[in-house]
Short mmCIF file of C-alpha atoms in Angstrom, two decimals:
data_model
loop_
_atom_site.label_atom_id
_atom_site.label_comp_id
_atom_site.label_asym_id
_atom_site.label_seq_id
_atom_site.Cartn_x
_atom_site.Cartn_y
_atom_site.Cartn_z
CA UNK A 1 88.22 -73.37 -102.05
CA UNK A 2 85.13 -73.26 -100.01
CA UNK A 3 82.69 -70.25 -100.27
CA UNK A 4 82.25 -68.06 -97.13
CA UNK A 5 78.69 -66.32 -96.04
CA UNK A 6 78.67 -62.86 -94.69
CA UNK A 7 75.72 -61.25 -93.18
CA UNK A 8 75.14 -57.51 -92.14
CA UNK A 9 72.18 -54.64 -92.30
CA UNK A 10 73.75 -52.90 -95.32
CA UNK A 11 75.75 -54.10 -98.25
CA UNK A 12 78.74 -51.62 -97.50
CA UNK A 13 78.87 -53.33 -94.04
CA UNK A 14 79.05 -56.74 -95.50
CA UNK A 15 81.39 -55.96 -98.01
CA UNK A 16 83.83 -54.43 -95.60
CA UNK A 17 83.58 -58.03 -93.73
CA UNK A 18 84.58 -59.67 -96.78
CA UNK A 19 87.59 -57.41 -97.39
CA UNK A 20 88.74 -57.73 -93.63
CA UNK A 21 88.32 -61.46 -93.70
CA UNK A 22 89.47 -62.30 -97.54
CA UNK A 23 91.25 -59.26 -98.82
CA UNK A 24 90.85 -57.05 -101.81
CA UNK A 25 91.01 -59.92 -104.43
CA UNK A 26 88.00 -61.68 -103.02
CA UNK A 27 85.62 -63.04 -105.39
CA UNK A 28 81.87 -62.36 -104.83
CA UNK A 29 79.69 -65.22 -105.81
CA UNK A 30 76.07 -63.91 -104.87
CA UNK A 31 74.27 -61.19 -103.10
CA UNK A 32 71.03 -61.58 -101.69
CA UNK A 33 68.43 -59.06 -99.89
CA UNK A 34 66.04 -60.66 -97.29
CA UNK A 35 63.06 -58.74 -95.90
CA UNK A 36 60.49 -60.45 -94.05
CA UNK A 37 57.62 -58.46 -92.98
CA UNK A 38 55.56 -57.98 -89.85
CA UNK A 39 52.98 -56.02 -87.86
CA UNK A 40 52.81 -52.36 -89.31
CA UNK A 41 55.69 -53.20 -91.58
CA UNK A 42 57.70 -54.17 -88.42
CA UNK A 43 58.93 -57.37 -87.00
CA UNK A 44 60.61 -59.05 -90.02
CA UNK A 45 64.21 -59.55 -90.13
CA UNK A 46 65.96 -57.39 -92.66
CA UNK A 47 69.55 -58.21 -93.76
CA UNK A 48 71.89 -58.68 -96.69
CA UNK A 49 73.72 -61.78 -97.58
CA UNK A 50 77.09 -62.06 -99.42
CA UNK A 51 78.56 -65.43 -100.67
CA UNK A 52 82.29 -65.01 -101.50
CA UNK A 53 85.50 -66.84 -101.72
CA UNK A 54 89.21 -66.04 -101.07
CA UNK A 55 92.13 -66.72 -98.66
CA UNK A 56 91.36 -66.02 -95.33
CA UNK A 57 94.05 -63.52 -93.89
CA UNK A 58 96.11 -64.72 -91.02
CA UNK A 59 96.16 -62.07 -88.36
CA UNK A 60 99.83 -61.07 -87.13
CA UNK A 61 100.66 -61.59 -83.44
CA UNK A 62 99.74 -58.67 -81.47
CA UNK A 63 102.06 -56.75 -78.84
CA UNK A 64 99.81 -56.74 -75.76
CA UNK A 65 100.23 -53.08 -75.24
CA UNK A 66 99.34 -52.40 -78.80
CA UNK A 67 96.38 -54.75 -78.64
CA UNK A 68 95.12 -52.64 -75.61
CA UNK A 69 95.35 -49.37 -77.20
CA UNK A 70 93.62 -50.87 -80.13
CA UNK A 71 90.91 -52.05 -77.81
CA UNK A 72 90.53 -48.76 -76.24
CA UNK A 73 90.11 -47.02 -79.48
CA UNK A 74 87.35 -49.49 -80.65
CA UNK A 75 85.50 -48.94 -77.38
CA UNK A 76 85.49 -45.11 -77.71
CA UNK A 77 84.33 -45.35 -81.29
CA UNK A 78 81.55 -47.49 -80.19
CA UNK A 79 80.54 -45.06 -77.39
CA UNK A 80 80.65 -42.07 -79.81
CA UNK A 81 78.63 -43.96 -82.29
CA UNK A 82 75.94 -45.05 -79.47
CA UNK A 83 75.66 -41.17 -78.80
CA UNK A 84 75.05 -40.07 -82.33
CA UNK A 85 72.63 -42.83 -82.82
CA UNK A 86 70.73 -41.71 -79.53
CA UNK A 87 70.69 -37.95 -80.72
CA UNK A 88 69.40 -39.04 -84.35
CA UNK A 89 66.56 -41.09 -82.72
CA UNK A 90 65.32 -38.07 -80.76
CA UNK A 91 65.46 -35.66 -83.85
CA UNK A 92 63.78 -38.31 -86.20
CA UNK A 93 60.30 -39.30 -86.11
CA UNK A 94 59.76 -43.04 -84.80
CA UNK A 95 59.57 -45.07 -87.50
CA UNK A 96 56.11 -46.66 -86.05
CA UNK A 97 54.74 -43.21 -85.98
CA UNK A 98 55.65 -42.68 -89.76
CA UNK A 99 53.99 -46.17 -90.42
CA UNK A 100 50.72 -44.99 -88.72
CA UNK A 101 50.54 -41.89 -90.82
CA UNK A 102 51.37 -43.87 -93.89
CA UNK A 103 48.46 -46.17 -93.42
CA UNK A 104 45.95 -43.09 -93.11
CA UNK A 105 45.82 -42.52 -89.39
CA UNK A 106 45.35 -39.03 -88.82
CA UNK A 107 48.15 -36.85 -87.11
CA UNK A 108 46.21 -36.25 -83.69
CA UNK A 109 45.10 -39.91 -83.42
CA UNK A 110 48.73 -41.40 -84.21
CA UNK A 111 50.43 -38.81 -81.76
CA UNK A 112 47.82 -39.79 -79.21
CA UNK A 113 48.59 -43.83 -79.91
CA UNK A 114 52.35 -43.08 -79.66
CA UNK A 115 52.18 -41.07 -76.57
CA UNK A 116 50.02 -43.90 -74.72
CA UNK A 117 52.63 -46.24 -75.93
CA UNK A 118 55.48 -44.59 -74.48
CA UNK A 119 53.50 -43.69 -71.21
CA UNK A 120 52.19 -47.39 -70.51
CA UNK A 121 55.33 -49.28 -72.01
CA UNK A 122 58.33 -46.88 -71.56
CA UNK A 123 60.97 -49.47 -71.85
CA UNK A 124 59.57 -51.43 -74.59
CA UNK A 125 62.13 -51.48 -77.49
CA UNK A 126 61.37 -54.41 -79.65
CA UNK A 127 59.84 -53.05 -82.95
CA UNK A 128 57.52 -55.97 -83.21
CA UNK A 129 56.24 -55.84 -79.57
CA UNK A 130 55.68 -52.02 -79.90
CA UNK A 131 53.79 -52.54 -83.23
CA UNK A 132 51.54 -55.19 -81.46
CA UNK A 133 50.85 -52.65 -78.44
CA UNK A 134 49.79 -49.92 -80.93
CA UNK A 135 47.38 -52.39 -82.46
CA UNK A 136 46.06 -52.99 -78.92
CA UNK A 137 45.85 -49.46 -78.16
CA UNK A 138 43.95 -48.93 -81.55
CA UNK A 139 41.54 -51.84 -80.89
CA UNK A 140 40.26 -50.24 -77.53
CA UNK A 141 39.41 -47.04 -79.13
CA UNK A 142 37.21 -48.94 -81.74
CA UNK A 143 33.60 -48.90 -80.58
CA UNK A 144 31.26 -51.60 -81.94
CA UNK A 145 27.47 -52.24 -81.56
CA UNK A 146 26.53 -54.04 -78.49
CA UNK A 147 23.27 -56.18 -78.62
CA UNK A 148 20.26 -53.98 -77.61
CA UNK A 149 18.37 -54.99 -74.56
CA UNK A 150 14.96 -56.52 -75.22
CA UNK A 151 12.67 -54.15 -76.99
CA UNK A 152 9.03 -54.34 -78.00
CA UNK A 153 8.39 -56.06 -81.34
CA UNK A 154 8.82 -55.14 -83.90
CA UNK A 155 12.13 -53.60 -83.89
CA UNK A 156 12.56 -51.05 -86.60
CA UNK A 157 16.01 -50.45 -88.21
CA UNK A 158 16.42 -47.90 -90.80
CA UNK A 159 19.63 -47.58 -93.24
CA UNK A 160 20.51 -43.99 -94.49
CA UNK A 161 23.63 -43.04 -96.42
CA UNK A 162 24.68 -41.31 -99.91
CA UNK A 163 23.88 -42.86 -103.21
CA UNK A 164 25.76 -45.92 -104.37
CA UNK A 165 26.95 -47.33 -100.91
CA UNK A 166 24.96 -50.20 -101.11
CA UNK A 167 22.23 -50.00 -98.60
CA UNK A 168 19.67 -52.16 -100.44
CA UNK A 169 22.11 -54.85 -100.74
CA UNK A 170 23.15 -54.52 -97.02
CA UNK A 171 19.27 -54.72 -96.13
CA UNK A 172 19.12 -57.97 -98.42
CA UNK A 173 22.20 -59.52 -96.38
CA UNK A 174 20.75 -58.70 -93.01
CA UNK A 175 17.23 -59.88 -93.94
CA UNK A 176 18.65 -63.19 -95.04
CA UNK A 177 20.83 -63.48 -92.10
CA UNK A 178 18.13 -62.77 -89.32
CA UNK A 179 15.59 -65.21 -91.05
CA UNK A 180 17.90 -68.15 -91.83
CA UNK A 181 20.50 -68.01 -89.09
CA UNK A 182 18.28 -66.37 -86.25
CA UNK A 183 15.00 -67.67 -87.08
CA UNK A 184 13.36 -64.27 -86.77
CA UNK A 185 10.26 -63.01 -88.60
CA UNK A 186 11.15 -60.24 -90.87
CA UNK A 187 9.73 -57.74 -92.96
CA UNK A 188 11.03 -54.78 -95.34
CA UNK A 189 10.09 -51.23 -95.85
CA UNK A 190 11.47 -49.35 -98.90
CA UNK A 191 11.16 -45.49 -99.26
CA UNK A 192 13.46 -45.64 -102.34
CA UNK A 193 10.92 -44.83 -105.06
CA UNK A 194 13.27 -42.47 -107.08
CA UNK A 195 15.76 -44.87 -108.13
CA UNK A 196 15.28 -46.68 -111.13
CA UNK A 197 14.57 -50.30 -110.35
CA UNK A 198 15.14 -49.93 -106.78
CA UNK A 199 11.69 -51.02 -105.82
CA UNK A 200 11.87 -54.05 -108.44
CA UNK A 201 15.21 -55.27 -106.81
CA UNK A 202 13.68 -55.60 -103.21
CA UNK A 203 10.29 -57.14 -104.82
CA UNK A 204 12.19 -59.83 -106.50
CA UNK A 205 14.18 -60.57 -103.43
CA UNK A 206 10.89 -60.40 -101.25
CA UNK A 207 9.42 -62.94 -103.40
CA UNK A 208 12.66 -65.59 -103.48
CA UNK A 209 12.95 -65.25 -99.51
CA UNK A 210 9.18 -65.08 -98.75
CA UNK A 211 9.88 -61.98 -96.60
CA UNK A 212 7.05 -59.43 -97.10
CA UNK A 213 7.75 -55.82 -98.44
CA UNK A 214 5.79 -52.64 -97.96
CA UNK A 215 6.68 -49.93 -100.52
CA UNK A 216 6.51 -46.38 -98.86
CA UNK A 217 5.27 -43.56 -101.17
CA UNK A 218 3.93 -41.14 -98.70
CA UNK A 219 4.11 -40.55 -94.84
CA UNK A 220 0.83 -42.21 -94.32
CA UNK A 221 2.14 -45.25 -95.76
CA UNK A 222 4.50 -45.83 -92.50
CA UNK A 223 1.44 -46.26 -90.26
CA UNK A 224 -0.25 -48.40 -92.60
CA UNK A 225 2.92 -50.64 -92.88
CA UNK A 226 3.59 -50.83 -88.96
CA UNK A 227 0.03 -52.16 -88.43
CA UNK A 228 0.42 -54.77 -91.12
CA UNK A 229 3.84 -56.04 -89.60
CA UNK A 230 3.02 -55.61 -86.06
CA UNK A 231 3.63 -59.23 -85.53
CA UNK A 232 7.01 -59.35 -86.93
CA UNK A 233 10.49 -59.47 -84.80
CA UNK A 234 12.09 -56.77 -86.88
CA UNK A 235 11.25 -54.42 -89.91
CA UNK A 236 14.48 -53.24 -92.16
CA UNK A 237 13.83 -49.83 -93.85
CA UNK A 238 15.63 -49.01 -96.98
CA UNK A 239 15.79 -45.22 -97.83
CA UNK A 240 16.75 -43.60 -101.01
CA UNK A 241 20.34 -42.68 -101.48
CA UNK A 242 20.63 -38.89 -100.91
CA UNK A 243 23.30 -36.68 -101.73
CA UNK A 244 24.26 -34.61 -98.47
CA UNK A 245 24.29 -31.42 -100.49
CA UNK A 246 20.49 -31.80 -101.78
CA UNK A 247 18.77 -29.84 -98.86
CA UNK A 248 15.33 -30.72 -99.88
CA UNK A 249 15.83 -34.56 -99.99
CA UNK A 250 17.69 -34.32 -96.85
CA UNK A 251 14.60 -32.43 -95.11
CA UNK A 252 12.22 -34.99 -96.66
CA UNK A 253 14.54 -37.76 -95.18
CA UNK A 254 14.03 -36.05 -91.70
CA UNK A 255 10.34 -36.28 -91.87
CA UNK A 256 10.21 -39.83 -92.75
CA UNK A 257 12.70 -40.73 -89.94
CA UNK A 258 10.62 -38.76 -87.32
CA UNK A 259 7.52 -40.75 -88.43
CA UNK A 260 9.32 -44.07 -88.36
CA UNK A 261 10.75 -43.59 -85.00
CA UNK A 262 13.29 -46.26 -85.59
CA UNK A 263 14.80 -48.27 -82.80
CA UNK A 264 18.22 -48.07 -84.46
CA UNK A 265 19.42 -46.05 -87.50
CA UNK A 266 22.52 -47.27 -89.31
CA UNK A 267 24.45 -45.04 -91.64
CA UNK A 268 26.02 -46.87 -94.40
CA UNK A 269 29.41 -45.54 -95.64
CA UNK A 270 31.51 -47.09 -98.41
CA UNK A 271 35.15 -47.82 -97.44
CA UNK A 272 36.19 -46.23 -100.72
CA UNK A 273 35.21 -42.83 -99.79
CA UNK A 274 37.88 -40.23 -99.89
CA UNK A 275 38.72 -38.23 -96.64
CA UNK A 276 37.19 -34.79 -97.86
CA UNK A 277 33.81 -36.61 -99.09
CA UNK A 278 33.85 -38.63 -95.85
CA UNK A 279 33.87 -35.45 -93.58
CA UNK A 280 31.19 -33.71 -95.73
CA UNK A 281 28.91 -36.88 -95.49
CA UNK A 282 29.42 -37.21 -91.67
CA UNK A 283 28.75 -33.54 -91.24
CA UNK A 284 25.47 -33.70 -93.04
CA UNK A 285 24.01 -37.30 -91.96
CA UNK A 286 24.93 -36.97 -88.51
CA UNK A 287 22.46 -34.22 -87.88
CA UNK A 288 19.94 -37.27 -87.89
CA UNK A 289 19.83 -39.52 -84.75
CA UNK A 290 22.59 -42.26 -86.08
CA UNK A 291 23.22 -45.06 -83.94
CA UNK A 292 25.96 -46.92 -85.75
CA UNK A 293 28.12 -47.05 -89.08
CA UNK A 294 28.11 -49.76 -91.50
CA UNK A 295 31.36 -49.92 -93.64
CA UNK A 296 30.47 -51.32 -96.91
CA UNK A 297 32.52 -52.65 -99.99
CA UNK A 298 35.81 -53.57 -97.72
CA UNK A 299 36.76 -55.61 -100.91
CA UNK A 300 37.03 -52.63 -103.13
CA UNK A 301 39.49 -50.63 -100.70
CA UNK A 302 42.86 -51.18 -99.58
CA UNK A 303 43.09 -48.32 -97.05
CA UNK A 304 41.20 -47.62 -93.90
CA UNK A 305 43.30 -45.39 -91.62
CA UNK A 306 41.36 -42.28 -92.79
CA UNK A 307 37.92 -43.80 -91.93
CA UNK A 308 38.97 -45.34 -88.99
CA UNK A 309 40.52 -42.22 -87.54
CA UNK A 310 37.44 -40.16 -88.54
CA UNK A 311 35.06 -42.63 -86.44
CA UNK A 312 37.19 -42.67 -83.54
CA UNK A 313 37.43 -38.95 -83.20
CA UNK A 314 33.71 -38.41 -83.80
CA UNK A 315 32.99 -41.27 -81.22
CA UNK A 316 31.12 -43.30 -83.47
CA UNK A 317 30.29 -46.96 -83.19
CA UNK A 318 30.42 -49.74 -85.97
CA UNK A 319 27.78 -52.48 -86.28
CA UNK A 320 28.36 -54.47 -89.64
CA UNK A 321 30.97 -54.78 -92.19
CA UNK A 322 30.37 -55.75 -95.76
CA UNK A 323 32.75 -57.35 -98.22
CA UNK A 324 31.11 -58.29 -101.44
CA UNK A 325 27.87 -58.84 -103.48
CA UNK A 326 26.99 -62.42 -102.23
CA UNK A 327 23.64 -62.81 -100.06
CA UNK A 328 23.76 -63.43 -97.19
CA UNK A 329 27.34 -64.38 -96.93
CA UNK A 330 29.33 -61.21 -97.40
CA UNK A 331 28.53 -59.22 -94.28
CA UNK A 332 30.19 -59.47 -90.83
CA UNK A 333 29.40 -58.25 -87.31
CA UNK A 334 31.85 -55.60 -86.35
CA UNK A 335 34.54 -56.60 -84.16
CA UNK A 336 37.21 -54.18 -82.70
CA UNK A 337 40.20 -56.29 -83.28
CA UNK A 338 39.16 -57.28 -86.75
CA UNK A 339 38.71 -53.54 -87.75
CA UNK A 340 42.11 -52.56 -86.27
CA UNK A 341 43.60 -55.17 -88.39
CA UNK A 342 42.22 -53.74 -91.35
CA UNK A 343 44.85 -50.82 -90.79
CA UNK A 344 47.78 -52.64 -88.88
CA UNK A 345 47.59 -56.04 -90.69
CA UNK A 346 47.67 -59.57 -88.97
CA UNK A 347 51.29 -60.08 -89.03
CA UNK A 348 53.17 -62.72 -91.34
#
């Protein structure tokens, strides 16, 4: 007796098929659940497979009139079921909308994305295609740094942010990349004279890479440093990590930034930051003229929806992403599609 394979969306549906074809005495040999993932969790095929053996039932010959009545009953049932499914969909939240919220996308941004999807692609029904379109719409909302037009040398980039986000390591990565890959002459300033070992860390790095370093201990040192490094292509400025709650330290940072007059200011934020802290950090640090956001420690986080929502809603742009401790390798220029994929996934 050969086994038969039955498939369906639910186990109940498949077992009903088994009973109809093989009768109540059918023997179940195997049950398997198949779930193949896709974009935003959509796109994979989900089904149940049941392998069973038994004698196939022989269908008795049908009287034409009875067959016609039975066919009409089936048709009416299908119409009723279709109407019920349609009403149910209108009441329930779209699964794709739910998935956006699950991945940390804010309610307002998720609602906007779904509205744009329905407006631009009203007849699109395939869940994978809809998820791909949502990823495209999300990508369009992500701003990234554009290469600045030619400025008088040296360009001066300052890096600010709370403690522990990886500013010093980020600067080391960029300095090495600019020198080794772009063949630029680079110099370093450090204002981080508070943290134990901070100056030593950059001094060791400076010696290894032969990139000159100027320690800024008072505002007057900035003028001297600019004079010393006026022949350089770019100066990268490491500032001390500051708690946004420390008003005195924030005022001191403001004073230094005014004297530095940087061509670009990058706010470094860890991707592990929770939403409440993120809002507080942005509220305080955006009082400075921030040009771009560097998102650090991607390798330590699994959720990016909250940060991405906040950046989009505040109309901020990304410049770089860091994803480890290796210098100069673990840093990437920000790209909109890559950032969107952190939330959406790339599909499987």
